[in-house]
PDB file of N, CA and C in Angstrom:
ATOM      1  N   UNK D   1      10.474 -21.776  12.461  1.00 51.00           N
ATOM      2  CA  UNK D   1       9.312 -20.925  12.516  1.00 51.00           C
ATOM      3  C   UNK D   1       9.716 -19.445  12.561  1.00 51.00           C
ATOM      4  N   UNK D   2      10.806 -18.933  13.397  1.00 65.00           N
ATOM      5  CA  UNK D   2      11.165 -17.543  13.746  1.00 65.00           C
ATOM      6  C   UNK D   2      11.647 -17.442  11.844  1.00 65.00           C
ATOM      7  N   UNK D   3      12.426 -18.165  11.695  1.00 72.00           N
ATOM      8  CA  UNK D   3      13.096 -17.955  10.534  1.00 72.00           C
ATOM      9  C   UNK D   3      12.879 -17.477   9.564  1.00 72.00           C
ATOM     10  N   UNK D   4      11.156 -18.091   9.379  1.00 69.00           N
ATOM     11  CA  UNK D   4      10.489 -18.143   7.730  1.00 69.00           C
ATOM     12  C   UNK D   4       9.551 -16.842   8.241  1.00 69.00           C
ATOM     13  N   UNK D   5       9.473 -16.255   9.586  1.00 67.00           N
ATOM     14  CA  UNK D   5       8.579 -14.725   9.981  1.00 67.00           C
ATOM     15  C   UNK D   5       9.952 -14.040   9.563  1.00 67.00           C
ATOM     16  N   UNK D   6      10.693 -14.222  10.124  1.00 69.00           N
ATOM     17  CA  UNK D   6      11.930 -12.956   9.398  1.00 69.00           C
ATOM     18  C   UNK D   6      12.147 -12.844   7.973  1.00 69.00           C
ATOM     19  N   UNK D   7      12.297 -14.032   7.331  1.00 71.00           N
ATOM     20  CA  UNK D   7      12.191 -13.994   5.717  1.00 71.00           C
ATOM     21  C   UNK D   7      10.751 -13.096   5.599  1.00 71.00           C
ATOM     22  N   UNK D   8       9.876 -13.566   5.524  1.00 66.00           N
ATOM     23  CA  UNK D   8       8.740 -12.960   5.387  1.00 66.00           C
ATOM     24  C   UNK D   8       8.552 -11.613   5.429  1.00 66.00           C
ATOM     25  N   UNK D   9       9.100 -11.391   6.370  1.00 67.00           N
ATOM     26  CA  UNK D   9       9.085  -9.876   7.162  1.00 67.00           C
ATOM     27  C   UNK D   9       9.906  -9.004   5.729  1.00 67.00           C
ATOM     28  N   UNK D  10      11.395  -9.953   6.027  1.00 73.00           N
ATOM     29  CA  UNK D  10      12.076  -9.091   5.163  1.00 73.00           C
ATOM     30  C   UNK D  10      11.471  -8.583   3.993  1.00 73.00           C
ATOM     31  N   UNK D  11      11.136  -9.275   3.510  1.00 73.00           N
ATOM     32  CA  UNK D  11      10.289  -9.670   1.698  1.00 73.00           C
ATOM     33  C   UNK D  11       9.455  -8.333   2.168  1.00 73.00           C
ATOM     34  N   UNK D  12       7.932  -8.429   2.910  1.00 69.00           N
ATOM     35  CA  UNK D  12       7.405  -7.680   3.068  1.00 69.00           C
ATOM     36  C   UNK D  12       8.099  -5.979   3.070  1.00 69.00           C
ATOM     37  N   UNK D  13       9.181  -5.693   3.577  1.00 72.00           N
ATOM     38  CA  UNK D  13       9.572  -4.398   4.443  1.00 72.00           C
ATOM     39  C   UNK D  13      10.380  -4.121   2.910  1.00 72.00           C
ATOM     40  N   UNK D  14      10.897  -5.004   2.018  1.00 77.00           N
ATOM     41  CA  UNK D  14      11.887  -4.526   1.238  1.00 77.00           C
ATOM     42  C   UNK D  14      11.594  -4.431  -0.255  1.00 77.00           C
ATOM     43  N   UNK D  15      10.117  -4.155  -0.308  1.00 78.00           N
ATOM     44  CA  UNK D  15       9.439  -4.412  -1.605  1.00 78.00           C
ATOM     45  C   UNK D  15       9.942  -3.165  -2.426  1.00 78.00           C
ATOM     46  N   UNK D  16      10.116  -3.407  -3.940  1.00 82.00           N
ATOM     47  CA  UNK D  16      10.872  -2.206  -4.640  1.00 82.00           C
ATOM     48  C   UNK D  16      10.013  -1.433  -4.551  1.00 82.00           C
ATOM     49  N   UNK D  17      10.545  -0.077  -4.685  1.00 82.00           N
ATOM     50  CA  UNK D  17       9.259   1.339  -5.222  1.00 82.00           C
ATOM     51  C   UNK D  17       8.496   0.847  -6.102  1.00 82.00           C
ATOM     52  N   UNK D  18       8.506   0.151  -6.877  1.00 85.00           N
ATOM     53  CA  UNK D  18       7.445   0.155  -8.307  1.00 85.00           C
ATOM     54  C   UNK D  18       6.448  -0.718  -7.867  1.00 85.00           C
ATOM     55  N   UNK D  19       6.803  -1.850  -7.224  1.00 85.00           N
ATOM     56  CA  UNK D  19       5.865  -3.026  -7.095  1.00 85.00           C
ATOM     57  C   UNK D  19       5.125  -2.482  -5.526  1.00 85.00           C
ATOM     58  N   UNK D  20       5.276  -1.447  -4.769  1.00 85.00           N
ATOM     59  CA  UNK D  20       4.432  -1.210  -3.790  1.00 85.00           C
ATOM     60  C   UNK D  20       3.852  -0.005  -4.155  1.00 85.00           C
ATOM     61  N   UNK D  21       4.172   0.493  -5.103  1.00 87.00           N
ATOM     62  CA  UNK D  21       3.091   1.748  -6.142  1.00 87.00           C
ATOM     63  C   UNK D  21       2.092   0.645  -6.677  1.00 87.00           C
ATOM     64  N   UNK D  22       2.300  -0.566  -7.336  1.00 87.00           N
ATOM     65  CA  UNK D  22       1.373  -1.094  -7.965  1.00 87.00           C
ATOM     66  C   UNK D  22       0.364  -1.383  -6.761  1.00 87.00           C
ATOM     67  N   UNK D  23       1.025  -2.211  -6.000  1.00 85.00           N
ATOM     68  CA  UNK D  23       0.105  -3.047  -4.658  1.00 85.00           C
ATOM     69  C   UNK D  23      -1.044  -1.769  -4.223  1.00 85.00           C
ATOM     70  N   UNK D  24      -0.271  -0.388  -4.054  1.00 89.00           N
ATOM     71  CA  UNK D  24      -1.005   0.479  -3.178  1.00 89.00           C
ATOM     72  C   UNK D  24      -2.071   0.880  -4.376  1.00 89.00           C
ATOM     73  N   UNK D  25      -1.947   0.637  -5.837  1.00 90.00           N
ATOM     74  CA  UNK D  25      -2.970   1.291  -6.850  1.00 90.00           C
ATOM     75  C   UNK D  25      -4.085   0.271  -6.664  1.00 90.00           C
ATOM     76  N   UNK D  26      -3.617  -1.446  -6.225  1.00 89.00           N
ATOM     77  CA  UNK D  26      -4.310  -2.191  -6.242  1.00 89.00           C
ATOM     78  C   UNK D  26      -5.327  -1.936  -4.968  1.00 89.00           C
ATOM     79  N   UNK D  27      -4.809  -1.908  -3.941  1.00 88.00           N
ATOM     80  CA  UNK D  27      -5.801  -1.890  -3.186  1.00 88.00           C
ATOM     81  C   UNK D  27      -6.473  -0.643  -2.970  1.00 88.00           C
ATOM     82  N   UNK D  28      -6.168   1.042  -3.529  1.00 92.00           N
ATOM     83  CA  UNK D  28      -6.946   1.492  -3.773  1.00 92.00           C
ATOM     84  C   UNK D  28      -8.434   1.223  -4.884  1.00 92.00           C
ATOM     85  N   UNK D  29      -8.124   0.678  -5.874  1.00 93.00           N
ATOM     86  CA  UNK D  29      -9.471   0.188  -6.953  1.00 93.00           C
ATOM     87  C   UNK D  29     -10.296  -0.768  -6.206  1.00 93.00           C
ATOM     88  N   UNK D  30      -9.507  -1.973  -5.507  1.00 91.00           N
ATOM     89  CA  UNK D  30     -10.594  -2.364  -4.570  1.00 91.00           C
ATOM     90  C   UNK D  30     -11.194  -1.923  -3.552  1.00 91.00           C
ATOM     91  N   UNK D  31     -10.562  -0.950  -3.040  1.00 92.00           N
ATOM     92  CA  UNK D  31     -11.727   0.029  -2.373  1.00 92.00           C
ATOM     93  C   UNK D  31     -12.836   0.469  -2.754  1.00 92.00           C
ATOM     94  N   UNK D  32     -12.616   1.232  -4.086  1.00 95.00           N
ATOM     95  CA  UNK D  32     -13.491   1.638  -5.144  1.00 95.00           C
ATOM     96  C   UNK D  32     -14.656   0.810  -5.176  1.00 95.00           C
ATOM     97  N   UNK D  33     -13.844  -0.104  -5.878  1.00 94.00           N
ATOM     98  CA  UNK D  33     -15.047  -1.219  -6.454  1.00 94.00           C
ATOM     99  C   UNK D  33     -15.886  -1.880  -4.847  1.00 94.00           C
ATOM    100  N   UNK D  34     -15.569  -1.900  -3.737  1.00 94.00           N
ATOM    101  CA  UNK D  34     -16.429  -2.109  -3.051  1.00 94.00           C
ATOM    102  C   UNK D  34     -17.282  -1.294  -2.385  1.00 94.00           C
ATOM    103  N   UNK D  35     -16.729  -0.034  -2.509  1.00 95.00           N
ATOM    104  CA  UNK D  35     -17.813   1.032  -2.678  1.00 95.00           C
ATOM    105  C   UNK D  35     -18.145   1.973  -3.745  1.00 95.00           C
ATOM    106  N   UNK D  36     -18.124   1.279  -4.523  1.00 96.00           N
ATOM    107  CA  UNK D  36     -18.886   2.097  -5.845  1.00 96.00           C
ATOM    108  C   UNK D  36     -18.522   3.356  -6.298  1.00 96.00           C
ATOM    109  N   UNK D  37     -17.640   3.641  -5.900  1.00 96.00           N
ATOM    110  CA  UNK D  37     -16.895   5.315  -5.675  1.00 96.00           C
ATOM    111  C   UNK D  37     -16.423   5.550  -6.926  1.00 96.00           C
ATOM    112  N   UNK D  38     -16.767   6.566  -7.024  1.00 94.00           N
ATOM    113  CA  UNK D  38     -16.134   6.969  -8.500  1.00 94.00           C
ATOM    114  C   UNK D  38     -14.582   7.745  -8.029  1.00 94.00           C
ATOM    115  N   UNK D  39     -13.764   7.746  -8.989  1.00 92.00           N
ATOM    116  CA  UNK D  39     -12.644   8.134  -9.140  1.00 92.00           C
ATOM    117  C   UNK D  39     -11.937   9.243  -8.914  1.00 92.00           C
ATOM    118  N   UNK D  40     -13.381  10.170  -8.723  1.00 95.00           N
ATOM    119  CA  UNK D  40     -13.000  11.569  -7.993  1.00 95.00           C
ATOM    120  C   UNK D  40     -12.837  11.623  -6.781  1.00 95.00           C
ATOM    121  N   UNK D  41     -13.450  10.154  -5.803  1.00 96.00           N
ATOM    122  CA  UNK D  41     -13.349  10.209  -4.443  1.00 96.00           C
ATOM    123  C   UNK D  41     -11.685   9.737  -4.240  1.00 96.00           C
ATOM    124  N   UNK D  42     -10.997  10.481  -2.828  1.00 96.00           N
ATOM    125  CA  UNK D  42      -9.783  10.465  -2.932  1.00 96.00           C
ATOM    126  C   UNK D  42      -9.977   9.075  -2.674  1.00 96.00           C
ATOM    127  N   UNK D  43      -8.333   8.557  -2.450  1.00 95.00           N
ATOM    128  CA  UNK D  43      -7.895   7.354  -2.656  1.00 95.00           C
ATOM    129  C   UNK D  43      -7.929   7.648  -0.755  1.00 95.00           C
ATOM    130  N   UNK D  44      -7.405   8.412   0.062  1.00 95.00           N
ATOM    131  CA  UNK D  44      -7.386   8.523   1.352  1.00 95.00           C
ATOM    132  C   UNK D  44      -8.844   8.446   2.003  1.00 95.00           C
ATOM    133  N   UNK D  45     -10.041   8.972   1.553  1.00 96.00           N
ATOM    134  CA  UNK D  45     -11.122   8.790   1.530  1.00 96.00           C
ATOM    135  C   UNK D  45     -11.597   7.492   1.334  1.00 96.00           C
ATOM    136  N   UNK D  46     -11.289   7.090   0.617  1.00 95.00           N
ATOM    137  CA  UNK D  46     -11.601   5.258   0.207  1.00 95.00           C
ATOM    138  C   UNK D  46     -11.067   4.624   1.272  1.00 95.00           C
ATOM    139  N   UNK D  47      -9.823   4.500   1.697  1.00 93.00           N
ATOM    140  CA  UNK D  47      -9.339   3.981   2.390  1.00 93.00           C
ATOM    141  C   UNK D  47      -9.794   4.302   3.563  1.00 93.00           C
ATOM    142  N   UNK D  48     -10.138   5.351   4.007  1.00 96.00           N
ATOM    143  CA  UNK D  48     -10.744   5.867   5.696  1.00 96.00           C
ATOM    144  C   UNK D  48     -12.450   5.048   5.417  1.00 96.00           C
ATOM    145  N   UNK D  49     -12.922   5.141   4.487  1.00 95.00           N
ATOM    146  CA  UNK D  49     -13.991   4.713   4.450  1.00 95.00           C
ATOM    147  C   UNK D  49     -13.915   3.022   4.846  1.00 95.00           C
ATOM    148  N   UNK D  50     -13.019   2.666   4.769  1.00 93.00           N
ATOM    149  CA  UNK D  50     -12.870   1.204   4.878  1.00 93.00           C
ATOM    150  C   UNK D  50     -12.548   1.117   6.335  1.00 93.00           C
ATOM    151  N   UNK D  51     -11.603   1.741   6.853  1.00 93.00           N
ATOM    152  CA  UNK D  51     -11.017   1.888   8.266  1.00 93.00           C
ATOM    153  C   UNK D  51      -9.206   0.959   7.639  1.00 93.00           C
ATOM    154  N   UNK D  52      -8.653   1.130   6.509  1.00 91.00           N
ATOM    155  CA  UNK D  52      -7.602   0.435   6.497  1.00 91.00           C
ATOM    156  C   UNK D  52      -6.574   1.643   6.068  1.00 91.00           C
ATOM    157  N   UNK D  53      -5.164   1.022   6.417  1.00 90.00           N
ATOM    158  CA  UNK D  53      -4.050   2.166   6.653  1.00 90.00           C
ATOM    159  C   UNK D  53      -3.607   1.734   4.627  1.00 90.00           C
ATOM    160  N   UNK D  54      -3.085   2.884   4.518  1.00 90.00           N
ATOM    161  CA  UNK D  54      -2.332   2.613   3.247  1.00 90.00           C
ATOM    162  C   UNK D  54      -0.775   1.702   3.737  1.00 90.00           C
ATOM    163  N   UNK D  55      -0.721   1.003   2.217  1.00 86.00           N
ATOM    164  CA  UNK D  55       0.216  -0.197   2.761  1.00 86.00           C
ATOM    165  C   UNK D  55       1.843   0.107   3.108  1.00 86.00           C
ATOM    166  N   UNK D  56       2.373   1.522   3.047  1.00 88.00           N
ATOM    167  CA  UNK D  56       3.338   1.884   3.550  1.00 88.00           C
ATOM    168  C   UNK D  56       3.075   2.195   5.174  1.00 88.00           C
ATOM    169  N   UNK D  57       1.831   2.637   5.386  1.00 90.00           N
ATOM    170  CA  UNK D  57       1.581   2.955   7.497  1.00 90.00           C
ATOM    171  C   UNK D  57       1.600   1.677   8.006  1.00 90.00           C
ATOM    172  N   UNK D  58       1.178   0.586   7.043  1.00 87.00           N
ATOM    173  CA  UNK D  58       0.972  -0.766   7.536  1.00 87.00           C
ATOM    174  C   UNK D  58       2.154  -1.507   7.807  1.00 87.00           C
ATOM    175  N   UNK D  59       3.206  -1.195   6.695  1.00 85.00           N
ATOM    176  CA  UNK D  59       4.366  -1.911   6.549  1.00 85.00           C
ATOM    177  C   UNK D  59       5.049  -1.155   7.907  1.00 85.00           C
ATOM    178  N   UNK D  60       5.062  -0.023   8.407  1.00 88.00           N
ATOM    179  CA  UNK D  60       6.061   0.988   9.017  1.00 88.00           C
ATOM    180  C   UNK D  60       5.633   0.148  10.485  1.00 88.00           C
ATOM    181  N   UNK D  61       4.177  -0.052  10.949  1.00 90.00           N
ATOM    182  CA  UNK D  61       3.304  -0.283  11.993  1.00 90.00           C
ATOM    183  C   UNK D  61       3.945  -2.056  12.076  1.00 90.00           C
ATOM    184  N   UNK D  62       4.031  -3.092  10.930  1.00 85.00           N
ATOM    185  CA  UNK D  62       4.765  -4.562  10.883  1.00 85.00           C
ATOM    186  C   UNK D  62       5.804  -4.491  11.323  1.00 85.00           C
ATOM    187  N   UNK D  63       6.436  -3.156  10.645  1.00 84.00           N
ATOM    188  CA  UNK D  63       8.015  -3.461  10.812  1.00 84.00           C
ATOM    189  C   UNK D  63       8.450  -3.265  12.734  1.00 84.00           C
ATOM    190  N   UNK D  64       7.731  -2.003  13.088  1.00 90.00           N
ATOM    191  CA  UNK D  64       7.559  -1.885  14.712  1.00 90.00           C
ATOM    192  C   UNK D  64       7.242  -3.071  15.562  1.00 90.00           C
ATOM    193  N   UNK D  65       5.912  -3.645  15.029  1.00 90.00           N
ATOM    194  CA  UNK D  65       6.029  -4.640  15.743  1.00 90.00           C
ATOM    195  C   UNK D  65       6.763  -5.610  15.905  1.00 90.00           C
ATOM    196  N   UNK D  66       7.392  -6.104  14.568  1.00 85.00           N
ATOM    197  CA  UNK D  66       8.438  -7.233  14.823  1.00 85.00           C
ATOM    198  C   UNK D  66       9.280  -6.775  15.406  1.00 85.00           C
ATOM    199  N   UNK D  67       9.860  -5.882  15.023  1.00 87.00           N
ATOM    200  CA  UNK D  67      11.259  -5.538  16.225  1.00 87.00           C
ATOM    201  C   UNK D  67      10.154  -5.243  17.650  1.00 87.00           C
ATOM    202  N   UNK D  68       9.679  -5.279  17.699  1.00 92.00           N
ATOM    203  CA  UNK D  68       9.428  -5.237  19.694  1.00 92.00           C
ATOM    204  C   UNK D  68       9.557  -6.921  20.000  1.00 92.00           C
ATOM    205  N   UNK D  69       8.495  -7.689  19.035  1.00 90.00           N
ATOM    206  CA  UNK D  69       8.723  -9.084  19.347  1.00 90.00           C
ATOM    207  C   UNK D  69       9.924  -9.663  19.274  1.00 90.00           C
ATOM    208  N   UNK D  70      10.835  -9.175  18.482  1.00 87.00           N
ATOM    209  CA  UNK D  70      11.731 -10.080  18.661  1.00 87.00           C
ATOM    210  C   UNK D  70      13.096  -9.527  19.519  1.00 87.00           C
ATOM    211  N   UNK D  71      12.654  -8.244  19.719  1.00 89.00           N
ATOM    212  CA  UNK D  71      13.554  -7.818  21.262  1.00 89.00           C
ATOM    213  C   UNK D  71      12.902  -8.271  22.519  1.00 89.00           C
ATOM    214  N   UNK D  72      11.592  -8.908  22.764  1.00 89.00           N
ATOM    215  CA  UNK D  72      11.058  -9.202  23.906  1.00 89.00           C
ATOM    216  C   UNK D  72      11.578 -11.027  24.404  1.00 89.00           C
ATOM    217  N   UNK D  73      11.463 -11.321  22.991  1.00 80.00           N
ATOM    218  CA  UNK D  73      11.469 -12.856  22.674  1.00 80.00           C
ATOM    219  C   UNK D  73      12.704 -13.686  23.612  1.00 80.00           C
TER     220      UNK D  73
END
């Protein structure tokens, strides 16, 4: 179980530049598209409008937590 969260983790934390430019274009348009926003609204705006972190604050905020859990563990 610890094993396949550390794989995981890793995968997550070690994604190339290109493929977490794509992910982060992705989940900006679905922002969009769930609020109807046109393209002039920033992408930081979209995202605050949602209440979600862009997926590099998210990854930085995963990566913290696992290392606390698994220094507590």
């Amino acid at each position: 179980s610890h094993l396949l969260i550390i794989v995981i983790w890793y995968a997550w934390n070690n994604l190339s530049k290109g493929l977490a430019t794509r992910l982060q274009k992705l989940q900006n348009r679905v922002g969009r598209v769930i609020l109807r926003a046109a393209y002039d609204v920033s992408s930081k705006d979209v995202l605050d409008e949602h209440g979600w972190s862009d997926l590099k604050a998210r990854r930085a905020k995963d990566k913290a937590t696992q290392m606390f859990k698994i220094s507590t563990s």
